CSV table of C-alpha atoms and ligand atoms in Angstrom, one decimal:
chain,number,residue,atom,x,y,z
A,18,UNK,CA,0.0,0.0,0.0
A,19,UNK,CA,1.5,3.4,-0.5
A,20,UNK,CA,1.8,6.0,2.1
A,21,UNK,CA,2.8,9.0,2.1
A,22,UNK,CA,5.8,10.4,4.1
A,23,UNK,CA,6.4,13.9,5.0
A,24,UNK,CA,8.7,14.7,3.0
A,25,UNK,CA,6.9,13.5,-0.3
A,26,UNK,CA,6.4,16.0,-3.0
A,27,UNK,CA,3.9,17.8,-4.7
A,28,UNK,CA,3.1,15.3,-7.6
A,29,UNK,CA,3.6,12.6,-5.5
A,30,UNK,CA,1.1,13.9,-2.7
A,31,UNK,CA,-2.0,14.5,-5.5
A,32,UNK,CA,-1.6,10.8,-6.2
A,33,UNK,CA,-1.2,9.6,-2.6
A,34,UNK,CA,-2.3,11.6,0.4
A,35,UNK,CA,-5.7,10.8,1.0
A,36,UNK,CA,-6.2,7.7,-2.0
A,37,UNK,CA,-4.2,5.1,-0.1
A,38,UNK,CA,-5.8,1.3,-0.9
A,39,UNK,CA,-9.4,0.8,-0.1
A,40,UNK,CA,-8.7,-1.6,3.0
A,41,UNK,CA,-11.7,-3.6,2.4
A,42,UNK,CA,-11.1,-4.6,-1.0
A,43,UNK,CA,-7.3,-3.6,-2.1
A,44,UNK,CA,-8.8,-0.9,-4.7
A,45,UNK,CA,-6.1,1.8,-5.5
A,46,UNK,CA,-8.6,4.2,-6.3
A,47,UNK,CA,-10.6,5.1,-3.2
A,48,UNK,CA,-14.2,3.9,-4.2
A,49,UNK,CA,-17.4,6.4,-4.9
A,50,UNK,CA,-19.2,5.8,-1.4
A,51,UNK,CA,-22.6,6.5,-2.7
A,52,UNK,CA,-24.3,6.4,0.5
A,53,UNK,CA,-26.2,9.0,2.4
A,54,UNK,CA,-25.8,6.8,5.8
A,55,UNK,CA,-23.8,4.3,7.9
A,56,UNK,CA,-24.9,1.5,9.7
A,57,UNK,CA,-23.6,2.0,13.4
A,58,UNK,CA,-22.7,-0.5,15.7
A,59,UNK,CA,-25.2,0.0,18.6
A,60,UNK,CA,-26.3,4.1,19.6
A,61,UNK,CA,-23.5,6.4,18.9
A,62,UNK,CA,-21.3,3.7,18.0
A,63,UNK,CA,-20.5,4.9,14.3
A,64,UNK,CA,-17.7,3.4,12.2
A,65,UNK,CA,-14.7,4.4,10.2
A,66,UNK,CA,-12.4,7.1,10.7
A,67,UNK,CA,-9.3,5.3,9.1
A,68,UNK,CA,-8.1,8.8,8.9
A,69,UNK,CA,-7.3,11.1,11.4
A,70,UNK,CA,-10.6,13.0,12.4
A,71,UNK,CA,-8.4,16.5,12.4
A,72,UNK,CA,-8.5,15.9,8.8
A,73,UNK,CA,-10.9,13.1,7.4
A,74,UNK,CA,-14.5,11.6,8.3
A,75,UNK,CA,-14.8,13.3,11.4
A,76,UNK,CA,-18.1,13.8,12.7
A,77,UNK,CA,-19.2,17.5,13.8
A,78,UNK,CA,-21.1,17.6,16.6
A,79,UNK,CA,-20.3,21.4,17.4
A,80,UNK,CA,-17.8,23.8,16.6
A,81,UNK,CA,-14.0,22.0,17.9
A,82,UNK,CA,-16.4,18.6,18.8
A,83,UNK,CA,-15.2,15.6,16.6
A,84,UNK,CA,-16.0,11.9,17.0
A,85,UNK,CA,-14.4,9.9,14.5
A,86,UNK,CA,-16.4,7.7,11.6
A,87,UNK,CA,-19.5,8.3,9.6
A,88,UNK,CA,-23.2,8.9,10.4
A,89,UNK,CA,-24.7,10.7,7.6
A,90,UNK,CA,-23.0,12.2,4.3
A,91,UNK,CA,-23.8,16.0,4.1
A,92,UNK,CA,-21.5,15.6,7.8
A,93,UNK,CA,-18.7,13.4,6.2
A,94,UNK,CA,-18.5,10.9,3.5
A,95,UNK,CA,-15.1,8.9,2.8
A,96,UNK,CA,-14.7,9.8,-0.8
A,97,UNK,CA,-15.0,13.7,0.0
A,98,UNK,CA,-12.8,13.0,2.7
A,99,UNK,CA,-10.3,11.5,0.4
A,100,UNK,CA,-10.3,14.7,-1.7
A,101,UNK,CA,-10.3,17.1,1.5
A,102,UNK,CA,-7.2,15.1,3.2
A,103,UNK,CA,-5.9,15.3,-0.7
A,104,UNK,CA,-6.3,19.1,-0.7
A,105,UNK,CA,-5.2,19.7,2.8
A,106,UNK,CA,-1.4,18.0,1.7
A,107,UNK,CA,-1.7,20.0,-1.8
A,108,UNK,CA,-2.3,23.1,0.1
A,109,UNK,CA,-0.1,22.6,3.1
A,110,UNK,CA,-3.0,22.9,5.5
A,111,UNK,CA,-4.3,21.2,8.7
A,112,UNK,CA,-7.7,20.8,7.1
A,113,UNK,CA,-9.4,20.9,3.8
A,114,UNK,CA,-13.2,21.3,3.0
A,115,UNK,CA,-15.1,20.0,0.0
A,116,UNK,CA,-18.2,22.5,-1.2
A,117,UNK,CA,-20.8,21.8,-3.9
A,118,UNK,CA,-19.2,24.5,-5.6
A,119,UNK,CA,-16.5,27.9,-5.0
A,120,UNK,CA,-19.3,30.0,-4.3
A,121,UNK,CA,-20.6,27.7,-1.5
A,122,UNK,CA,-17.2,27.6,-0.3
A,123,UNK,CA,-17.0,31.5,-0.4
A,124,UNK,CA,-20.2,31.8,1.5
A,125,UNK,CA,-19.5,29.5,3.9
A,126,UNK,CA,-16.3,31.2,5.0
A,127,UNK,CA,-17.5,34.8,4.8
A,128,UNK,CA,-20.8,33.8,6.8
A,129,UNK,CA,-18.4,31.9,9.3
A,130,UNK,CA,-16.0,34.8,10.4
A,131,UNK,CA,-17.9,37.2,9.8
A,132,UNK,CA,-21.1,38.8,11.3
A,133,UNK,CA,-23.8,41.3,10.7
A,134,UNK,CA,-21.8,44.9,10.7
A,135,UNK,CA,-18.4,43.5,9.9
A,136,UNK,CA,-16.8,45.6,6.7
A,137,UNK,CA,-14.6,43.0,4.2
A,138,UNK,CA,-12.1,44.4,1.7
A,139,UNK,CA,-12.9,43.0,-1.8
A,140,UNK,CA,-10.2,43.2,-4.7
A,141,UNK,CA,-11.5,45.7,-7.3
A,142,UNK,CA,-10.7,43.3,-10.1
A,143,UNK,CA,-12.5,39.4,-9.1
A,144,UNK,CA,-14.9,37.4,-10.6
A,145,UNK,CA,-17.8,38.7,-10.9
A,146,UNK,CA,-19.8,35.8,-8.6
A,147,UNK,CA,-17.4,36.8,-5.8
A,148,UNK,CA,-18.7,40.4,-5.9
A,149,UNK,CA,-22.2,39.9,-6.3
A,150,UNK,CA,-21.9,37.4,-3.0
A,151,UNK,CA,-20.7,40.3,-1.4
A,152,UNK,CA,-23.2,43.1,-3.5
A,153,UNK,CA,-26.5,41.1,-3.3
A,154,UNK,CA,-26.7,38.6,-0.9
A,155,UNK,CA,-24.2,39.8,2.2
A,156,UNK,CA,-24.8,43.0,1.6
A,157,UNK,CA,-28.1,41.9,2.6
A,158,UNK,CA,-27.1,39.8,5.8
A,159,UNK,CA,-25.7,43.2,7.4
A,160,UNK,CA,-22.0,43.4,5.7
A,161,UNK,CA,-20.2,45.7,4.2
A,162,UNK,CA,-17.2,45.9,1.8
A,163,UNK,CA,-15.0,48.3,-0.3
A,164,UNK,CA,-13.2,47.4,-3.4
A,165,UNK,CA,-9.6,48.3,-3.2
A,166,UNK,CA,-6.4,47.0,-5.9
A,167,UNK,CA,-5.1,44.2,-4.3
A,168,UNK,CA,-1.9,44.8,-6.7
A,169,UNK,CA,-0.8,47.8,-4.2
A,170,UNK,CA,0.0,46.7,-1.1
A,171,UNK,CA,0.0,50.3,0.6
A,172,UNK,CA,-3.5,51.0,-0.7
A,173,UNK,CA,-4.7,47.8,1.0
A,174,UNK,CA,-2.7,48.9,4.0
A,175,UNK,CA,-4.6,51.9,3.5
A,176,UNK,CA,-8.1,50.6,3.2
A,177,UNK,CA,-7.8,48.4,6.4
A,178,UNK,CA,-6.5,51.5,8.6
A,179,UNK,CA,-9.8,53.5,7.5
A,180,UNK,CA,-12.6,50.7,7.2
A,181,UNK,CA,-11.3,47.9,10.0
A,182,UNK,CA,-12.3,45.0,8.2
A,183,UNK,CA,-13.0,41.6,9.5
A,184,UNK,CA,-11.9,39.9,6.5
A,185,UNK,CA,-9.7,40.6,3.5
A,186,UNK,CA,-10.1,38.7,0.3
A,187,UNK,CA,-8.1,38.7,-2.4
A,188,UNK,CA,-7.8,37.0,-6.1
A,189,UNK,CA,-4.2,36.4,-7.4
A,190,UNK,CA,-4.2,36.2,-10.4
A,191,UNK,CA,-7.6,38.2,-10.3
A,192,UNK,CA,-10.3,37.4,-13.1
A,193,UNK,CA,-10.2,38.7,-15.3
A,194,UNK,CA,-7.4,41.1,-15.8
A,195,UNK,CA,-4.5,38.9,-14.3
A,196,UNK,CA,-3.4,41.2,-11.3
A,197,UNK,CA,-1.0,39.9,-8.9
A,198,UNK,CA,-0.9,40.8,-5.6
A,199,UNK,CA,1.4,39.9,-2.7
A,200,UNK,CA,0.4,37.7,-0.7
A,201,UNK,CA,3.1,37.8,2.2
A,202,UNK,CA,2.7,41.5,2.0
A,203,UNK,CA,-1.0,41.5,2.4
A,204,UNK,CA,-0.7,38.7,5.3
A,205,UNK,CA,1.5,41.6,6.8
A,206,UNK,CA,-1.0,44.0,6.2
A,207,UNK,CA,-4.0,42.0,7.6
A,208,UNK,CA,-2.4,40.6,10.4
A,209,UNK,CA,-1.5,44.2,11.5
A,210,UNK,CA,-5.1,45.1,11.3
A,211,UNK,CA,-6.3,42.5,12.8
A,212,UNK,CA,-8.1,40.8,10.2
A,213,UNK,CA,-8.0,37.4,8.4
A,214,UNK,CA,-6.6,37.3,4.8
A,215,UNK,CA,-8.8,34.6,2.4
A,216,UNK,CA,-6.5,33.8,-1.1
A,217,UNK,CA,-8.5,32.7,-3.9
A,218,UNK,CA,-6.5,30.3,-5.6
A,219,UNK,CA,-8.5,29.0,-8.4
A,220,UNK,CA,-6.1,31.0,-11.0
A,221,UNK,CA,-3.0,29.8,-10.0
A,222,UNK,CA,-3.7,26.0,-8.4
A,223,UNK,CA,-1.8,24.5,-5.9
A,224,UNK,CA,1.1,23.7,-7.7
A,225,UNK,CA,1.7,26.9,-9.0
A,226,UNK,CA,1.1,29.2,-5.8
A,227,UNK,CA,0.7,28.5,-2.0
A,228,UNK,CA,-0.4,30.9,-0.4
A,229,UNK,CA,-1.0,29.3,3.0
A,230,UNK,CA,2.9,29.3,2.9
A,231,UNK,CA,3.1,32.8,2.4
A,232,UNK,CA,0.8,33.9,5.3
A,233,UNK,CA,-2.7,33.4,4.2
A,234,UNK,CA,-5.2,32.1,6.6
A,235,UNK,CA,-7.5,30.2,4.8
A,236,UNK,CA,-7.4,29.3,1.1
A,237,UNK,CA,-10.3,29.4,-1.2
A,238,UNK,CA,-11.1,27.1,-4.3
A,239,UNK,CA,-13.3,27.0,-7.4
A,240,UNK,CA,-12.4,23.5,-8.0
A,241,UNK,CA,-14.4,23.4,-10.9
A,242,UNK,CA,-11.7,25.0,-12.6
A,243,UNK,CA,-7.9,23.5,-12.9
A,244,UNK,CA,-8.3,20.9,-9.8
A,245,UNK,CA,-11.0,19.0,-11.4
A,246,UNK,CA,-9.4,20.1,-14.9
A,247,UNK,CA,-11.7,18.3,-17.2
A,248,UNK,CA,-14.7,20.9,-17.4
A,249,UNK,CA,-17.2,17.8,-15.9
A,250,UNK,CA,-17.8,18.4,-12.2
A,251,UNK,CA,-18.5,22.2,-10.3
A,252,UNK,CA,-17.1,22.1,-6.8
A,253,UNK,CA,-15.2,24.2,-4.1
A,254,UNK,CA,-12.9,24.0,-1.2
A,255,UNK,CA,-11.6,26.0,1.8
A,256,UNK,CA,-8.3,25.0,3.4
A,257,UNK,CA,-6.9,26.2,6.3
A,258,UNK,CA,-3.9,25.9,8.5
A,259,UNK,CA,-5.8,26.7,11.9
A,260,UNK,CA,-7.3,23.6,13.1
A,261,UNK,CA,-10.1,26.0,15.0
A,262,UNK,CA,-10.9,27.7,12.6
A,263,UNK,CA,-11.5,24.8,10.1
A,264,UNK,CA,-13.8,22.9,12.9
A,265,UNK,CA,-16.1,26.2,12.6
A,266,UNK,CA,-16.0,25.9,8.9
A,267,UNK,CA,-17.4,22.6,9.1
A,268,UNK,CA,-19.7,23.1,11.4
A,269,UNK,CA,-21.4,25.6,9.3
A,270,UNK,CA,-20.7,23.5,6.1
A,271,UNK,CA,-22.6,20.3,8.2
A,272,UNK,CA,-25.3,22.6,9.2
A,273,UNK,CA,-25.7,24.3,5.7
A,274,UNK,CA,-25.3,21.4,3.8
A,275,UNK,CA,-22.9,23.0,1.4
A,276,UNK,CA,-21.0,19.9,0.9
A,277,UNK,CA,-19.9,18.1,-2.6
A,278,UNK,CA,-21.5,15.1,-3.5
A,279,UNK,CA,-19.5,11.6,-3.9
A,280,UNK,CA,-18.9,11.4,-7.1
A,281,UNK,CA,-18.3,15.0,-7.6
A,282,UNK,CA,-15.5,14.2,-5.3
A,283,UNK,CA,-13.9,11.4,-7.0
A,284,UNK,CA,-13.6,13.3,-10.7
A,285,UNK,CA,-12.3,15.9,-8.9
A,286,UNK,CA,-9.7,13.8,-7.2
A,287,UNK,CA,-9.2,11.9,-10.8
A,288,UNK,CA,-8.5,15.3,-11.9
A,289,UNK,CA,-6.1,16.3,-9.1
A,290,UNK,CA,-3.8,13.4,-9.7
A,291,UNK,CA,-2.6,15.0,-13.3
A,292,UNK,CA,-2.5,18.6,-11.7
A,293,UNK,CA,1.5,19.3,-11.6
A,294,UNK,CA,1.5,17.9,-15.4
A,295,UNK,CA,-1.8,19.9,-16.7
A,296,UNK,CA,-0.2,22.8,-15.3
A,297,UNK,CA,3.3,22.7,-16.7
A,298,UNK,CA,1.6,22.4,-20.2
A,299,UNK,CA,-0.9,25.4,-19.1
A,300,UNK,CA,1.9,27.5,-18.5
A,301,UNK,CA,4.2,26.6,-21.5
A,302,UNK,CA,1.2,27.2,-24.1
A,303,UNK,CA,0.0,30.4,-22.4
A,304,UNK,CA,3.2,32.1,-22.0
A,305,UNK,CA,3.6,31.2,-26.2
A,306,UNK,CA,0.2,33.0,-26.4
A,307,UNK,CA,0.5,35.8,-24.9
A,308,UNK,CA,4.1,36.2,-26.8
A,309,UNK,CA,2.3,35.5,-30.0
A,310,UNK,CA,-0.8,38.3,-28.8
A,311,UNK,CA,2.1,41.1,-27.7
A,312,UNK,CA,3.1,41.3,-31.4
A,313,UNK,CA,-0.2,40.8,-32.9
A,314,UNK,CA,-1.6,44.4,-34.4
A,315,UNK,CA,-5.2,43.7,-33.3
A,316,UNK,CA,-4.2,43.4,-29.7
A,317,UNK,CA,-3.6,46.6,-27.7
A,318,UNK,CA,-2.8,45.7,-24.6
A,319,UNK,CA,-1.6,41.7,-23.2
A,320,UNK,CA,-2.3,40.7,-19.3
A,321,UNK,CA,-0.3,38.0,-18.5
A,322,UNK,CA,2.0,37.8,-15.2
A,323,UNK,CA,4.6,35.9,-17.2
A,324,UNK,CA,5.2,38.7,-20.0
A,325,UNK,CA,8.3,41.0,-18.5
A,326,UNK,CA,6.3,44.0,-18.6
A,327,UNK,CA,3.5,42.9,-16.5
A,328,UNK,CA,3.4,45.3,-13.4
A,329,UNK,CA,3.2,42.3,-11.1
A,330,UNK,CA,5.8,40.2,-12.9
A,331,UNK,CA,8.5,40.5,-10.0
A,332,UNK,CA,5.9,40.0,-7.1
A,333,UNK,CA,4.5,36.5,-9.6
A,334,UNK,CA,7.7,35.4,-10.0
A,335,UNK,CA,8.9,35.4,-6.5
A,336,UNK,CA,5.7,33.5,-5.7
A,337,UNK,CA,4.4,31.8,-8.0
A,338,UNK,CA,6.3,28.9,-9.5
A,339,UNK,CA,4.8,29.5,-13.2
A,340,UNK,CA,2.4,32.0,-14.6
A,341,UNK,CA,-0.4,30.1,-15.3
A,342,UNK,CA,-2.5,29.1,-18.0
A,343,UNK,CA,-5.0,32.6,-18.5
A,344,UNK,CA,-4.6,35.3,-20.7
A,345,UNK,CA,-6.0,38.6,-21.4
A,346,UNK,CA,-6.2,41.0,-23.6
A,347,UNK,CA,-7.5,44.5,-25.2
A,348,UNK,CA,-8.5,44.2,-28.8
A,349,UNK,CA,-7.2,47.3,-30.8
A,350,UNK,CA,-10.4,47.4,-32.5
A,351,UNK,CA,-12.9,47.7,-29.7
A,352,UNK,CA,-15.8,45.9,-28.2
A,353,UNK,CA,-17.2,45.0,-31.1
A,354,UNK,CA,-14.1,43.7,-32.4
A,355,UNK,CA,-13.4,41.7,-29.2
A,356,UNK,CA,-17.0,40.4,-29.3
A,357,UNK,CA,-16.7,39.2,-33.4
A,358,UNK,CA,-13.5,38.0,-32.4
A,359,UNK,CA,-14.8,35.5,-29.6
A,360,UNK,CA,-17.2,33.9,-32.3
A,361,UNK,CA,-14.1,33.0,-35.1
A,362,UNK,CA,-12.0,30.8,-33.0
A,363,UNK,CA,-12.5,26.9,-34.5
A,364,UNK,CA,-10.4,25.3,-31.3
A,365,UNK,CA,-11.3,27.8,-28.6
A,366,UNK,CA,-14.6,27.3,-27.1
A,367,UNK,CA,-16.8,29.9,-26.7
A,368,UNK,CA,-17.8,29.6,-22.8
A,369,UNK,CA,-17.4,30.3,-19.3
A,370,UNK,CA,-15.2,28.7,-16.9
A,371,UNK,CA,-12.2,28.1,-16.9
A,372,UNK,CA,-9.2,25.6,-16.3
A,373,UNK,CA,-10.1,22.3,-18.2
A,374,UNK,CA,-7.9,20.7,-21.0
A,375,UNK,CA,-9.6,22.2,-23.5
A,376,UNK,CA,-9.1,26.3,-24.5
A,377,UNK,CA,-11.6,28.6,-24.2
A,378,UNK,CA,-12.6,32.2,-24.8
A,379,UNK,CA,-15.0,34.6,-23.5
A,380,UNK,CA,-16.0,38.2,-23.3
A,381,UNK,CA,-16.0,39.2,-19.9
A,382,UNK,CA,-18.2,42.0,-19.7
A,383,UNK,CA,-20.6,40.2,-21.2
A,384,UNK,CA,-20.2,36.9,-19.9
A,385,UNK,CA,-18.7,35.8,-16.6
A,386,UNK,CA,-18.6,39.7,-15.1
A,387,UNK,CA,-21.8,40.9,-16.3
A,388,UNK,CA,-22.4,41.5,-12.7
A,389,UNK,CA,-20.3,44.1,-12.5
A,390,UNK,CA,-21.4,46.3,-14.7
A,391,UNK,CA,-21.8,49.7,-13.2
A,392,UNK,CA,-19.9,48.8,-10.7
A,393,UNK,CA,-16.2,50.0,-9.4
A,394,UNK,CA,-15.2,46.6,-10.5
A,395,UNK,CA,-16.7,47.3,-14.1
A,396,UNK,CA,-14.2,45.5,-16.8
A,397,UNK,CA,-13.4,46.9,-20.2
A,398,UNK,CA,-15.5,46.0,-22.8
A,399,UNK,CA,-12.8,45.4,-24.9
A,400,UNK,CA,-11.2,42.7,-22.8
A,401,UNK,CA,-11.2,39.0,-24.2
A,402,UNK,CA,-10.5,36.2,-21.7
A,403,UNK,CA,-8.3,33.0,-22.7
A,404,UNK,CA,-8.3,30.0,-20.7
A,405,UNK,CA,-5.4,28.4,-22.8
A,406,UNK,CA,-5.7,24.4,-22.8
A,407,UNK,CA,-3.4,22.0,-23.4
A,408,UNK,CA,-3.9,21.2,-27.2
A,409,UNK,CA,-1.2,21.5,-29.7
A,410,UNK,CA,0.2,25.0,-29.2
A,411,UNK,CA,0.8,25.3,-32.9
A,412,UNK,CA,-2.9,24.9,-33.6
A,413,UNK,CA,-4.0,26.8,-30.9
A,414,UNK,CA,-1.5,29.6,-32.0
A,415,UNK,CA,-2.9,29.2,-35.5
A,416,UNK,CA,-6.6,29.4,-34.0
A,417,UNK,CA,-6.2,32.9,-32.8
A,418,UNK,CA,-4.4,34.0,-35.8
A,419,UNK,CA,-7.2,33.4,-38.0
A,420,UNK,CA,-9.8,35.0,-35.3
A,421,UNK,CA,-8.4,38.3,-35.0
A,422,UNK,CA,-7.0,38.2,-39.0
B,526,LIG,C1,-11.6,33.0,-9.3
B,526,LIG,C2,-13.0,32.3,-9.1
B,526,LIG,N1,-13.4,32.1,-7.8
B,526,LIG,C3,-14.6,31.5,-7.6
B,526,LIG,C4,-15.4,31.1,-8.6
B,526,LIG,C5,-16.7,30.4,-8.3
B,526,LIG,O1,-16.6,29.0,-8.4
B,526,LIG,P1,-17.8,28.1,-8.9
B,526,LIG,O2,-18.2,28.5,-10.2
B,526,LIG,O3,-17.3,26.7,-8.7
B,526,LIG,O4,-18.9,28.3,-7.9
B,526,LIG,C6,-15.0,31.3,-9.9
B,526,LIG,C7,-15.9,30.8,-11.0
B,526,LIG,O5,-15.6,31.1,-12.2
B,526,LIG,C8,-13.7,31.9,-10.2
B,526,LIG,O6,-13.3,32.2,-11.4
């Protein structure tokens, strides 16, 4: 049976850590435990908990209360557990948290540390779900936020000395315009104010960027996106290094009911196990993209953290270990141009989302961030939004040639 040992590495840990043999049966794949209960062995006397219940099938019974094993899944099931204890090693946190999705996950957290009257600092460039959460529904629920550019560390710094936020969030790289902020800066930053800094880390993916590492105190998924990889399954996580904090988490995930399904767990674990190689080829076609779009004469302006004279290029190469596979950028010819130039790609999928083996494009403005239009996180309606896939780059290359021709 393999196990994993503390000094294993990253590709080596998205196989392993939390997938060793089923012990029933020998399976190397941990089974889809399509079960919404568990027969117990007299009152109270519930089974399981191969894992430790700091990290896996632990049973909440109150905030910091666990009882190992398995009563009913929306509490914990052994193939979400898998993926949590998974995401936990990827992540270098105590704890990991499987959601039905990133927005679950994001309102789970927020509604979790925060209360009615607390003020959150919210990145002025994030996807659009993120800041209608905060606009329409905890706005609603008694918070408040304020936009501010993550990129600039003394603004943030800023911010938090004038508005004394509970929480601040930030997106590196933000969607859609590729902004990189800081992260051990902004730990600095939050931990001086007193607040707790959430990284969302769907961009960049474990293997790219840690930002528990850096300072962060809990991370925050869309694992639709390159964890699951594949474009099949939505889903979210939290992870956390503060074993406290992540027992209120799941308390309010148990009580919610925000929780993945099985089998939504297992592709995304499927998925996980191919991360570190997805990736590599995510960041070797993108960077050839966004060289290809910085000498292209329909293309005014390229975001892409790996390009030299990306603002944030220093601060994503110090911690990031590649730049990713998205890419922006400003068509010369307007919004009409960006539009008509989403619709002639023959490889690139017109879509949302993001992440998967297969390119897409998009529009932004009018797509994934129509929700923030008219709003201070508005995005120019010339922008066009690449999630570069792992095809043939020559193709791909050739693709967008032919769109913007
Ligand atoms: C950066 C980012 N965070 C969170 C989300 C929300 O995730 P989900 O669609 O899985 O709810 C998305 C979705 O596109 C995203 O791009």
């Amino acid at each position: 049976m393999a196990q994993i040992d503390s000094g294993d590495g990253f590709e080596t840990l998205a196989i392993h850590a939390g997938q060793e043999a089923d012990p029933s049966t020998g399976a190397v794949v941990p089974p889809i435990y399509q079960v919404s209960t568990y027969k117990q062995d007299g009152v109270g006397g519930v089974r399981g908990g191969r894992r430790s219940a700091a990290n896996h099938g632990g049973v909440a019974s109150g905030p910091g209360r666990w009882v190992e094993g398995y009563e009913y899944s929306r509490t914990a099931n052994p193939t979400r557990g898998s993926l949590e204890e998974c995401l936990a090693a990827l992540e270098g946190g105590a704890r990991a948290l499987a959601f039905a999705s990133g927005m679950a996950a994001e309102d789970c957290l927020v509604r979790t540390v925060c209360r009615p009257g607390d003020h959150v600092l919210i990145p002025h460039d994030a996807y659009g779900g993120t800041y209608r959460l905060f606009d329409k529904v905890l706005a609603a629920w008694g918070l408040t936020y304020h936009p501010v550019p993550v990129s600039d560390a003394d603004a943030v710094r800023a911010a938090a000395a004038a508005h004394a936020p509970r929480l601040i969030w930030v997106e590196t790289p933000t969607n859609p315009l590729l902004s990189i902020a800081d992260i051990g800066a902004l730990a600095q930053v939050a931990r001086a104010a007193g607040a707790l800094l959430a990284v969302d880390n769907t961009f960049a993916s474990p293997y790219l960027q840690q930002p528990l590492a850096l300072g962060a105190d809990v991370v925050v998924h869309s694992t639709t996106k390159y964890l699951g990889g594949h474009s099949d399954v939505v889903g979210g996580a939290l992870v956390t290094g503060d074993a406290e904090l992540a027992a209120r988490l799941a308390f309010a995930q148990n009580a919610v009911g925000s929780a993945g399904g099985p089998f939504d767990a297992w592709l995304t674990l499927r998925g996980v196990k191919t991360l570190g190689v997805r990736m590599d080829r995510h960041c070797a076609n993108a960077a050839q993209v966004a060289a290809m779009l910085a000498n292209h004469p329909a293309v005014a302006r390229v975001c892409y953290p790996g390009l030299p004279d990306h603002p944030g290029h220093e601060v994503a190469a110090k911690q990031m270990r590649g730049f990713g596979g998205m890419v922006s950028f400003r068509h010369a010819g307007g919004a009409d141009a960006a539009v008509a130039t989403c619709g002639r790609t023959r490889l690139f999928t017109l879509g949302e989302s993001l992440g998967g083996v297969e390119s897409l494009i998009e529009h932004p403005a009018r797509m994934t961030h129509a929700s923030v239009a008219g709003s201070p996180l508005e995005v120019p309606a010339d922008l066009v939004r690449l999630s570069v896939g792992i095809e043939n780059i020559d193709d791909l290359l050739e693709d967008l040639r032919v769109a913007l021709a």
